[in-house]
PDB file of C-alpha atoms in Angstrom:
ATOM      1  CA  MET A   1    -107.245 152.876-178.299  1.00 44.00           C
ATOM      2  CA  PRO A   2    -108.017 149.809-176.156  1.00 48.00           C
ATOM      3  CA  PHE A   3    -104.904 147.826-175.384  1.00 46.00           C
ATOM      4  CA  LYS A   4    -106.157 144.668-177.084  1.00 47.00           C
ATOM      5  CA  VAL A   5    -106.906 146.397-180.366  1.00 44.00           C
ATOM      6  CA  GLY A   6    -103.544 148.139-180.376  1.00 46.00           C
ATOM      7  CA  TYR A   7    -101.789 144.870-179.675  1.00 45.00           C
ATOM      8  CA  ALA A   8    -103.667 143.044-182.394  1.00 45.00           C
ATOM      9  CA  LEU A   9    -102.797 145.784-184.867  1.00 42.00           C
ATOM     10  CA  TYR A  10     -99.151 145.628-183.854  1.00 44.00           C
ATOM     11  CA  ALA A  11     -99.097 141.849-184.159  1.00 44.00           C
ATOM     12  CA  THR A  12    -100.739 141.931-187.572  1.00 41.00           C
ATOM     13  CA  LEU A  13     -98.299 144.542-188.748  1.00 41.00           C
ATOM     14  CA  MET A  14     -95.311 142.542-187.490  1.00 44.00           C
ATOM     15  CA  LEU A  15     -96.576 139.331-189.038  1.00 42.00           C
ATOM     16  CA  HIS A  16     -96.703 140.987-192.417  1.00 39.00           C
ATOM     17  CA  LEU A  17     -93.703 143.261-192.295  1.00 40.00           C
ATOM     18  CA  VAL A  18     -91.086 141.136-190.598  1.00 41.00           C
ATOM     19  CA  PRO A  19     -91.133 138.174-193.011  1.00 39.00           C
ATOM     20  CA  TYR A  20     -91.173 140.579-195.934  1.00 36.00           C
ATOM     21  CA  GLN A  21     -88.069 142.235-194.554  1.00 36.00           C
ATOM     22  CA  ILE A  22     -86.320 138.891-194.119  1.00 38.00           C
ATOM     23  CA  TYR A  23     -86.989 137.600-197.619  1.00 38.00           C
ATOM     24  CA  ASN A  24     -86.126 140.957-199.057  1.00 34.00           C
ATOM     25  CA  ASP A  25     -82.781 141.000-197.241  1.00 38.00           C
ATOM     26  CA  ARG A  26     -82.020 137.497-198.390  1.00 37.00           C
ATOM     27  CA  GLY A  27     -82.020 138.586-201.987  1.00 35.00           C
ATOM     28  CA  GLY A  28     -79.351 141.201-201.284  1.00 35.00           C
ATOM     29  CA  CYS A  29     -76.061 141.154-203.158  1.00 37.00           C
ATOM     30  CA  SER A  30     -73.658 140.131-200.419  1.00 54.00           C
ATOM     31  CA  MET A  31     -75.555 136.903-199.719  1.00 74.00           C
ATOM     32  CA  THR A  32     -75.734 135.767-203.314  1.00 88.00           C
ATOM     33  CA  ALA A  33     -72.222 136.236-204.717  1.00 92.00           C
ATOM     34  CA  ILE A  34     -68.545 136.266-203.824  1.00 94.00           C
ATOM     35  CA  GLU A  35     -66.177 138.592-205.651  1.00 94.00           C
ATOM     36  CA  ARG A  36     -62.430 138.889-205.362  1.00 94.00           C
ATOM     37  CA  THR A  37     -59.765 140.608-207.451  1.00 95.00           C
ATOM     38  CA  ILE A  38     -56.075 139.772-207.205  1.00 95.00           C
ATOM     39  CA  THR A  39     -53.022 140.877-209.146  1.00 95.00           C
ATOM     40  CA  LEU A  40     -50.380 138.383-210.220  1.00 96.00           C
ATOM     41  CA  LYS A  41     -46.884 139.583-211.076  1.00 96.00           C
ATOM     42  CA  VAL A  42     -46.681 137.449-214.220  1.00 97.00           C
ATOM     43  CA  PRO A  43     -47.733 138.009-217.834  1.00 97.00           C
ATOM     44  CA  ILE A  44     -51.222 136.864-218.799  1.00 97.00           C
ATOM     45  CA  GLU A  45     -49.890 133.887-220.829  1.00 96.00           C
ATOM     46  CA  LYS A  46     -48.246 132.489-217.716  1.00 96.00           C
ATOM     47  CA  ALA A  47     -51.206 133.244-215.476  1.00 96.00           C
ATOM     48  CA  TRP A  48     -53.512 131.478-217.935  1.00 97.00           C
ATOM     49  CA  ARG A  49     -51.567 128.228-217.538  1.00 96.00           C
ATOM     50  CA  CYS A  50     -53.126 127.929-214.068  1.00 96.00           C
ATOM     51  CA  PHE A  51     -56.561 127.666-215.702  1.00 96.00           C
ATOM     52  CA  GLY A  52     -56.088 126.543-219.281  1.00 93.00           C
ATOM     53  CA  THR A  53     -54.458 123.170-218.739  1.00 91.00           C
ATOM     54  CA  PRO A  54     -55.128 120.280-216.337  1.00 94.00           C
ATOM     55  CA  GLU A  55     -51.488 120.435-215.159  1.00 94.00           C
ATOM     56  CA  GLY A  56     -51.806 124.143-214.404  1.00 95.00           C
ATOM     57  CA  PHE A  57     -55.094 123.717-212.550  1.00 96.00           C
ATOM     58  CA  ASN A  58     -53.670 120.836-210.518  1.00 96.00           C
ATOM     59  CA  GLY A  59     -50.840 123.160-209.507  1.00 95.00           C
ATOM     60  CA  TRP A  60     -53.041 125.171-207.156  1.00 96.00           C
ATOM     61  CA  PHE A  61     -56.619 123.932-207.003  1.00 96.00           C
ATOM     62  CA  THR A  62     -56.666 120.153-207.202  1.00 94.00           C
ATOM     63  CA  ARG A  63     -54.429 117.124-207.107  1.00 94.00           C
ATOM     64  CA  THR A  64     -56.071 115.098-209.870  1.00 95.00           C
ATOM     65  CA  LEU A  65     -58.420 115.777-212.778  1.00 96.00           C
ATOM     66  CA  ASP A  66     -60.440 113.142-214.560  1.00 96.00           C
ATOM     67  CA  GLY A  67     -62.118 114.146-217.822  1.00 96.00           C
ATOM     68  CA  LYS A  68     -61.580 116.238-220.922  1.00 97.00           C
ATOM     69  CA  TRP A  69     -60.485 119.803-220.118  1.00 97.00           C
ATOM     70  CA  ALA A  70     -62.757 121.656-222.541  1.00 97.00           C
ATOM     71  CA  ALA A  71     -65.898 123.802-222.529  1.00 98.00           C
ATOM     72  CA  GLY A  72     -69.077 121.758-222.148  1.00 97.00           C
ATOM     73  CA  GLU A  73     -67.241 118.827-220.529  1.00 97.00           C
ATOM     74  CA  GLN A  74     -67.711 117.414-217.049  1.00 97.00           C
ATOM     75  CA  VAL A  75     -64.522 116.865-215.071  1.00 97.00           C
ATOM     76  CA  VAL A  76     -63.983 115.155-211.713  1.00 97.00           C
ATOM     77  CA  LEU A  77     -61.680 117.108-209.397  1.00 96.00           C
ATOM     78  CA  GLY A  78     -59.757 115.088-206.826  1.00 95.00           C
ATOM     79  CA  TRP A  79     -57.839 115.929-203.671  1.00 93.00           C
ATOM     80  CA  GLY A  80     -56.688 112.470-202.652  1.00 88.00           C
ATOM     81  CA  GLY A  81     -58.150 110.307-199.913  1.00 87.00           C
ATOM     82  CA  GLY A  82     -61.357 109.835-201.887  1.00 85.00           C
ATOM     83  CA  THR A  83     -62.355 113.504-201.726  1.00 89.00           C
ATOM     84  CA  GLN A  84     -63.647 114.525-205.114  1.00 93.00           C
ATOM     85  CA  CYS A  85     -66.251 116.663-206.786  1.00 94.00           C
ATOM     86  CA  GLU A  86     -67.458 117.188-210.297  1.00 97.00           C
ATOM     87  CA  ILE A  87     -67.584 120.413-212.292  1.00 97.00           C
ATOM     88  CA  ARG A  88     -69.022 121.359-215.647  1.00 98.00           C
ATOM     89  CA  ILE A  89     -66.754 123.656-217.638  1.00 98.00           C
ATOM     90  CA  VAL A  90     -68.811 126.438-219.203  1.00 98.00           C
ATOM     91  CA  GLU A  91     -66.185 128.725-220.783  1.00 98.00           C
ATOM     92  CA  LEU A  92     -62.533 128.131-221.610  1.00 98.00           C
ATOM     93  CA  ASP A  93     -61.474 131.110-223.716  1.00 97.00           C
ATOM     94  CA  GLU A  94     -57.685 131.430-223.798  1.00 97.00           C
ATOM     95  CA  PRO A  95     -56.279 133.572-222.230  1.00 97.00           C
ATOM     96  CA  ASN A  96     -59.148 135.553-220.701  1.00 97.00           C
ATOM     97  CA  VAL A  97     -62.051 133.535-219.339  1.00 98.00           C
ATOM     98  CA  PHE A  98     -62.505 130.279-217.469  1.00 98.00           C
ATOM     99  CA  SER A  99     -65.830 129.406-215.878  1.00 98.00           C
ATOM    100  CA  TYR A 100     -67.513 126.340-214.472  1.00 98.00           C
ATOM    101  CA  GLN A 101     -70.518 125.208-212.441  1.00 97.00           C
ATOM    102  CA  TRP A 102     -70.555 123.051-209.317  1.00 96.00           C
ATOM    103  CA  HIS A 103     -72.100 122.416-205.938  1.00 95.00           C
ATOM    104  CA  PRO A 104     -69.818 124.613-203.798  1.00 92.00           C
ATOM    105  CA  GLY A 105     -68.129 123.196-200.742  1.00 81.00           C
ATOM    106  CA  GLU A 106     -69.439 119.705-201.403  1.00 84.00           C
ATOM    107  CA  SER A 107     -67.761 116.423-202.054  1.00 86.00           C
ATOM    108  CA  GLY A 108     -69.806 114.770-204.769  1.00 87.00           C
ATOM    109  CA  MET A 109     -70.964 114.593-208.337  1.00 93.00           C
ATOM    110  CA  LEU A 110     -73.086 117.146-210.181  1.00 96.00           C
ATOM    111  CA  SER A 111     -76.084 114.852-209.706  1.00 95.00           C
ATOM    112  CA  LEU A 112     -75.781 115.136-205.889  1.00 93.00           C
ATOM    113  CA  TYR A 113     -78.325 117.987-205.823  1.00 94.00           C
ATOM    114  CA  PRO A 114     -80.728 119.462-208.401  1.00 95.00           C
ATOM    115  CA  GLU A 115     -79.286 121.506-211.281  1.00 95.00           C
ATOM    116  CA  SER A 116     -81.175 124.489-209.869  1.00 95.00           C
ATOM    117  CA  GLN A 117     -78.796 124.533-206.874  1.00 95.00           C
ATOM    118  CA  LEU A 118     -75.570 124.908-208.896  1.00 96.00           C
ATOM    119  CA  THR A 119     -73.407 127.996-208.544  1.00 96.00           C
ATOM    120  CA  THR A 120     -71.240 129.415-211.319  1.00 97.00           C
ATOM    121  CA  VAL A 121     -67.568 130.304-210.829  1.00 97.00           C
ATOM    122  CA  ARG A 122     -65.941 132.633-213.340  1.00 97.00           C
ATOM    123  CA  PHE A 123     -62.357 133.831-213.628  1.00 97.00           C
ATOM    124  CA  GLU A 124     -61.585 136.798-215.839  1.00 97.00           C
ATOM    125  CA  LEU A 125     -57.949 137.564-216.672  1.00 97.00           C
ATOM    126  CA  ARG A 126     -56.758 140.933-217.906  1.00 97.00           C
ATOM    127  CA  SER A 127     -53.304 142.200-218.821  1.00 98.00           C
ATOM    128  CA  ILE A 128     -52.261 145.145-216.679  1.00 97.00           C
ATOM    129  CA  GLU A 129     -48.983 146.970-216.213  1.00 96.00           C
ATOM    130  CA  GLY A 130     -46.564 144.693-214.399  1.00 95.00           C
ATOM    131  CA  GLY A 131     -48.766 141.615-214.504  1.00 96.00           C
ATOM    132  CA  THR A 132     -52.234 140.164-214.722  1.00 96.00           C
ATOM    133  CA  GLU A 133     -55.422 141.039-212.929  1.00 97.00           C
ATOM    134  CA  VAL A 134     -57.603 138.054-212.015  1.00 96.00           C
ATOM    135  CA  ARG A 135     -61.214 138.699-211.143  1.00 96.00           C
ATOM    136  CA  LEU A 136     -63.102 135.885-209.470  1.00 96.00           C
ATOM    137  CA  LYS A 137     -66.842 135.787-209.126  1.00 95.00           C
ATOM    138  CA  GLU A 138     -69.020 132.971-207.836  1.00 95.00           C
ATOM    139  CA  TRP A 139     -72.756 133.560-207.858  1.00 95.00           C
ATOM    140  CA  ASP A 140     -76.224 132.049-207.382  1.00 94.00           C
ATOM    141  CA  PHE A 141     -75.603 131.268-203.714  1.00 92.00           C
ATOM    142  CA  ASP A 142     -79.235 132.159-203.106  1.00 88.00           C
ATOM    143  CA  ASN A 143     -80.052 128.864-204.841  1.00 89.00           C
ATOM    144  CA  ILE A 144     -78.690 126.938-201.892  1.00 89.00           C
ATOM    145  CA  PRO A 145     -81.241 125.827-199.292  1.00 83.00           C
ATOM    146  CA  ASP A 146     -80.707 126.426-195.586  1.00 75.00           C
ATOM    147  CA  GLU A 147     -80.274 122.730-194.816  1.00 74.00           C
ATOM    148  CA  ARG A 148     -77.261 122.573-197.135  1.00 84.00           C
ATOM    149  CA  ARG A 149     -75.824 125.675-195.494  1.00 82.00           C
ATOM    150  CA  ALA A 150     -76.250 124.110-192.078  1.00 73.00           C
ATOM    151  CA  LYS A 151     -74.589 120.914-193.303  1.00 77.00           C
ATOM    152  CA  ALA A 152     -71.651 122.846-194.768  1.00 81.00           C
ATOM    153  CA  LEU A 153     -71.190 124.571-191.411  1.00 75.00           C
ATOM    154  CA  GLY A 154     -71.310 121.235-189.605  1.00 68.00           C
ATOM    155  CA  LEU A 155     -74.291 122.379-187.571  1.00 61.00           C
ATOM    156  CA  ASN A 156     -76.392 119.244-187.748  1.00 52.00           C
ATOM    157  CA  THR A 157     -73.846 116.495-187.336  1.00 46.00           C
ATOM    158  CA  GLU A 158     -73.549 114.111-184.432  1.00 46.00           C
ATOM    159  CA  GLY A 159     -69.989 115.275-183.926  1.00 47.00           C
ATOM    160  CA  TRP A 160     -71.239 118.743-183.305  1.00 45.00           C
ATOM    161  CA  ASP A 161     -73.795 117.600-180.741  1.00 50.00           C
ATOM    162  CA  GLU A 162     -70.964 115.903-178.884  1.00 53.00           C
ATOM    163  CA  GLU A 163     -68.893 119.083-178.927  1.00 49.00           C
ATOM    164  CA  LEU A 164     -71.852 120.964-177.595  1.00 47.00           C
ATOM    165  CA  GLU A 165     -72.393 118.465-174.807  1.00 53.00           C
ATOM    166  CA  ASN A 166     -68.737 118.805-173.823  1.00 53.00           C
ATOM    167  CA  PHE A 167     -69.123 122.550-173.790  1.00 48.00           C
ATOM    168  CA  ARG A 168     -72.259 122.379-171.650  1.00 50.00           C
ATOM    169  CA  VAL A 169     -70.622 120.040-169.125  1.00 56.00           C
ATOM    170  CA  HIS A 170     -67.610 122.326-169.002  1.00 52.00           C
ATOM    171  CA  ALA A 171     -69.703 125.480-168.677  1.00 49.00           C
ATOM    172  CA  GLU A 172     -71.948 124.103-165.975  1.00 53.00           C
ATOM    173  CA  SER A 173     -69.204 122.560-163.841  1.00 53.00           C
TER     174      SER A 173
ATOM    175  CA  MET B   1     -73.094 132.752-173.532  1.00 45.00           C
ATOM    176  CA  SER B   2     -71.264 134.660-176.279  1.00 50.00           C
ATOM    177  CA  GLU B   3     -73.141 135.583-179.466  1.00 53.00           C
ATOM    178  CA  ALA B   4     -71.381 132.932-181.531  1.00 54.00           C
ATOM    179  CA  TRP B   5     -72.131 130.236-178.989  1.00 59.00           C
ATOM    180  CA  LYS B   6     -75.776 131.228-178.954  1.00 63.00           C
ATOM    181  CA  VAL B   7     -75.880 130.746-182.701  1.00 66.00           C
ATOM    182  CA  PHE B   8     -74.130 127.383-182.590  1.00 66.00           C
ATOM    183  CA  PHE B   9     -76.129 126.164-179.635  1.00 71.00           C
ATOM    184  CA  ALA B  10     -79.434 127.213-181.155  1.00 74.00           C
ATOM    185  CA  LEU B  11     -78.752 125.512-184.479  1.00 72.00           C
ATOM    186  CA  GLY B  12     -76.830 122.501-183.173  1.00 77.00           C
ATOM    187  CA  ASP B  13     -79.867 120.315-182.696  1.00 83.00           C
ATOM    188  CA  PRO B  14     -81.849 118.469-185.380  1.00 84.00           C
ATOM    189  CA  HIS B  15     -85.256 119.383-183.888  1.00 88.00           C
ATOM    190  CA  ARG B  16     -84.410 123.052-183.694  1.00 88.00           C
ATOM    191  CA  LEU B  17     -83.005 122.973-187.211  1.00 81.00           C
ATOM    192  CA  GLU B  18     -86.209 121.312-188.402  1.00 85.00           C
ATOM    193  CA  MET B  19     -88.256 124.086-186.774  1.00 88.00           C
ATOM    194  CA  MET B  20     -86.073 126.719-188.415  1.00 81.00           C
ATOM    195  CA  LYS B  21     -86.500 125.009-191.785  1.00 77.00           C
ATOM    196  CA  ARG B  22     -90.274 124.885-191.378  1.00 83.00           C
ATOM    197  CA  LEU B  23     -90.410 128.550-190.422  1.00 82.00           C
ATOM    198  CA  ALA B  24     -88.155 129.500-193.317  1.00 73.00           C
ATOM    199  CA  ARG B  25     -90.411 127.666-195.743  1.00 74.00           C
ATOM    200  CA  ARG B  26     -93.797 128.636-194.318  1.00 78.00           C
ATOM    201  CA  GLY B  27     -93.318 132.065-192.794  1.00 77.00           C
ATOM    202  CA  PRO B  28     -95.348 132.825-189.634  1.00 83.00           C
ATOM    203  CA  THR B  29     -96.710 129.535-188.323  1.00 89.00           C
ATOM    204  CA  ALA B  30     -98.976 128.525-185.449  1.00 93.00           C
ATOM    205  CA  LEU B  31     -97.133 126.444-182.842  1.00 94.00           C
ATOM    206  CA  THR B  32     -99.464 123.456-183.277  1.00 93.00           C
ATOM    207  CA  LYS B  33     -98.539 123.350-186.958  1.00 93.00           C
ATOM    208  CA  LEU B  34     -94.875 124.017-186.210  1.00 94.00           C
ATOM    209  CA  PHE B  35     -94.614 121.065-183.794  1.00 95.00           C
ATOM    210  CA  GLU B  36     -96.696 118.712-185.938  1.00 93.00           C
ATOM    211  CA  GLY B  37     -94.904 115.472-186.713  1.00 91.00           C
ATOM    212  CA  LEU B  38     -91.794 116.237-184.652  1.00 92.00           C
ATOM    213  CA  PRO B  39     -90.619 113.071-182.894  1.00 91.00           C
ATOM    214  CA  VAL B  40     -90.608 114.765-179.469  1.00 92.00           C
ATOM    215  CA  SER B  41     -93.301 115.793-176.988  1.00 93.00           C
ATOM    216  CA  ARG B  42     -94.985 119.171-177.130  1.00 93.00           C
ATOM    217  CA  GLN B  43     -93.221 120.053-173.892  1.00 93.00           C
ATOM    218  CA  ALA B  44     -89.815 119.244-175.370  1.00 94.00           C
ATOM    219  CA  SER B  45     -90.710 121.113-178.567  1.00 94.00           C
ATOM    220  CA  THR B  46     -91.619 124.166-176.496  1.00 94.00           C
ATOM    221  CA  LYS B  47     -88.206 123.993-174.775  1.00 93.00           C
ATOM    222  CA  HIS B  48     -86.454 123.836-178.162  1.00 92.00           C
ATOM    223  CA  LEU B  49     -88.475 126.793-179.353  1.00 93.00           C
ATOM    224  CA  GLU B  50     -87.507 128.729-176.218  1.00 91.00           C
ATOM    225  CA  VAL B  51     -83.829 128.240-177.112  1.00 88.00           C
ATOM    226  CA  LEU B  52     -84.470 129.687-180.565  1.00 87.00           C
ATOM    227  CA  VAL B  53     -86.361 132.630-179.047  1.00 87.00           C
ATOM    228  CA  ALA B  54     -83.572 133.263-176.511  1.00 82.00           C
ATOM    229  CA  ALA B  55     -81.006 133.294-179.319  1.00 78.00           C
ATOM    230  CA  GLY B  56     -83.073 135.911-181.121  1.00 77.00           C
ATOM    231  CA  PHE B  57     -83.827 133.743-184.162  1.00 80.00           C
ATOM    232  CA  VAL B  58     -87.525 133.359-183.567  1.00 87.00           C
ATOM    233  CA  THR B  59     -90.222 135.659-182.261  1.00 85.00           C
ATOM    234  CA  THR B  60     -93.610 134.509-181.022  1.00 88.00           C
ATOM    235  CA  VAL B  61     -96.801 136.377-180.367  1.00 86.00           C
ATOM    236  CA  LYS B  62    -100.196 135.277-179.064  1.00 84.00           C
ATOM    237  CA  GLN B  63    -102.988 135.728-181.532  1.00 82.00           C
ATOM    238  CA  GLY B  64    -106.392 134.710-180.201  1.00 82.00           C
ATOM    239  CA  ARG B  65    -105.997 131.220-178.769  1.00 86.00           C
ATOM    240  CA  GLU B  66    -102.927 130.418-180.812  1.00 86.00           C
ATOM    241  CA  ARG B  67     -99.313 131.417-180.474  1.00 89.00           C
ATOM    242  CA  ILE B  68     -97.630 132.246-183.764  1.00 89.00           C
ATOM    243  CA  ALA B  69     -93.889 131.982-184.401  1.00 90.00           C
ATOM    244  CA  TRP B  70     -91.798 133.427-187.181  1.00 84.00           C
ATOM    245  CA  LEU B  71     -88.179 133.513-188.117  1.00 79.00           C
ATOM    246  CA  ASP B  72     -86.521 136.692-187.036  1.00 72.00           C
ATOM    247  CA  LYS B  73     -82.974 136.567-188.310  1.00 67.00           C
ATOM    248  CA  GLY B  74     -82.030 132.915-188.100  1.00 61.00           C
ATOM    249  CA  ASN B  75     -81.808 132.258-191.819  1.00 64.00           C
ATOM    250  CA  LEU B  76     -79.905 135.487-192.317  1.00 70.00           C
ATOM    251  CA  LEU B  77     -77.317 134.450-189.731  1.00 70.00           C
ATOM    252  CA  LEU B  78     -77.032 131.010-191.284  1.00 71.00           C
ATOM    253  CA  ALA B  79     -76.600 132.508-194.758  1.00 78.00           C
ATOM    254  CA  LYS B  80     -74.018 134.978-193.461  1.00 77.00           C
ATOM    255  CA  MET B  81     -71.966 132.308-191.710  1.00 78.00           C
ATOM    256  CA  TYR B  82     -72.149 130.116-194.796  1.00 86.00           C
ATOM    257  CA  MET B  83     -70.968 132.926-197.073  1.00 87.00           C
ATOM    258  CA  GLU B  84     -68.090 133.680-194.711  1.00 84.00           C
ATOM    259  CA  GLN B  85     -66.996 130.065-194.873  1.00 88.00           C
ATOM    260  CA  MET B  86     -67.200 130.031-198.685  1.00 93.00           C
ATOM    261  CA  GLU B  87     -65.258 133.312-198.891  1.00 92.00           C
ATOM    262  CA  GLY B  88     -62.571 131.860-196.632  1.00 91.00           C
ATOM    263  CA  GLU B  89     -62.207 128.878-198.953  1.00 93.00           C
ATOM    264  CA  TRP B  90     -61.750 131.184-201.948  1.00 95.00           C
ATOM    265  CA  ASP B  91     -59.170 133.279-200.121  1.00 94.00           C
ATOM    266  CA  ASP B  92     -57.163 130.101-199.429  1.00 95.00           C
ATOM    267  CA  ARG B  93     -57.423 128.963-203.045  1.00 96.00           C
ATOM    268  CA  LEU B  94     -56.423 132.366-204.404  1.00 97.00           C
ATOM    269  CA  ALA B  95     -53.387 132.416-202.115  1.00 96.00           C
ATOM    270  CA  ARG B  96     -52.356 129.081-203.606  1.00 97.00           C
ATOM    271  CA  LEU B  97     -53.035 130.418-207.127  1.00 97.00           C
ATOM    272  CA  ARG B  98     -50.672 133.313-206.464  1.00 97.00           C
ATOM    273  CA  MET B  99     -47.931 130.963-205.261  1.00 96.00           C
ATOM    274  CA  ALA B 100     -48.387 128.652-208.253  1.00 96.00           C
ATOM    275  CA  ALA B 101     -48.484 131.461-210.826  1.00 96.00           C
ATOM    276  CA  GLU B 102     -45.585 133.484-209.463  1.00 95.00           C
ATOM    277  CA  GLU B 103     -43.208 130.693-208.523  1.00 86.00           C
TER     278      GLU B 103
END
């Protein structure tokens, strides 16, 4: 086979296969959801207090809550210093399920990005011997565009460019 | 440069990020199309692209008169780093949940 033909075939093959591989990989499980399971050494009624009431939720997740703590409601979570974000409570089924939607890792209201970019966070509580099992799942991370990922990682900020410049000067000296 | 630094260096520039975004959206793209509308010269754009190629994010191949570029693993790396950050945040929150629940 003449070199040119072989090369063209190879290139054509790569152009079709490589992108397919990438987009296929992107849809894989580990990139779209986070799952964690922890065991708390308290009865389910006590564990539920951390989710079921604003006071309980403020005890570990937030500092302030603004809004009605009920399914279907939108609540503003606050951490002081003006940092806040908004969630929409989806399920609040005492004492087993609490779930909400938000824009993960972002300071801002639900309207900050399109609805199609929301992720869902769900906690499932279950009575087990000696305590309560809490299963956390957050999913639909594949809805988040690359530019938001880059922003969350601080990869396109001026501050980062400065850091990089410092590094370059240091490395080249 | 270490692997992590290559990643940070490659993505830590708005022009390179813009190229990555274009490639992620469009798939394999001719360089003329890839550089179109970027606020830097073709020469500078080529340099930026070389950084992305050196980091292993982008592959190029000559096809006829054109050179074509496509994203190799850049968006996968970005997604992986992002997920790791999000997982870290959950691990911190769950540690606080445990303290609050068991106190």
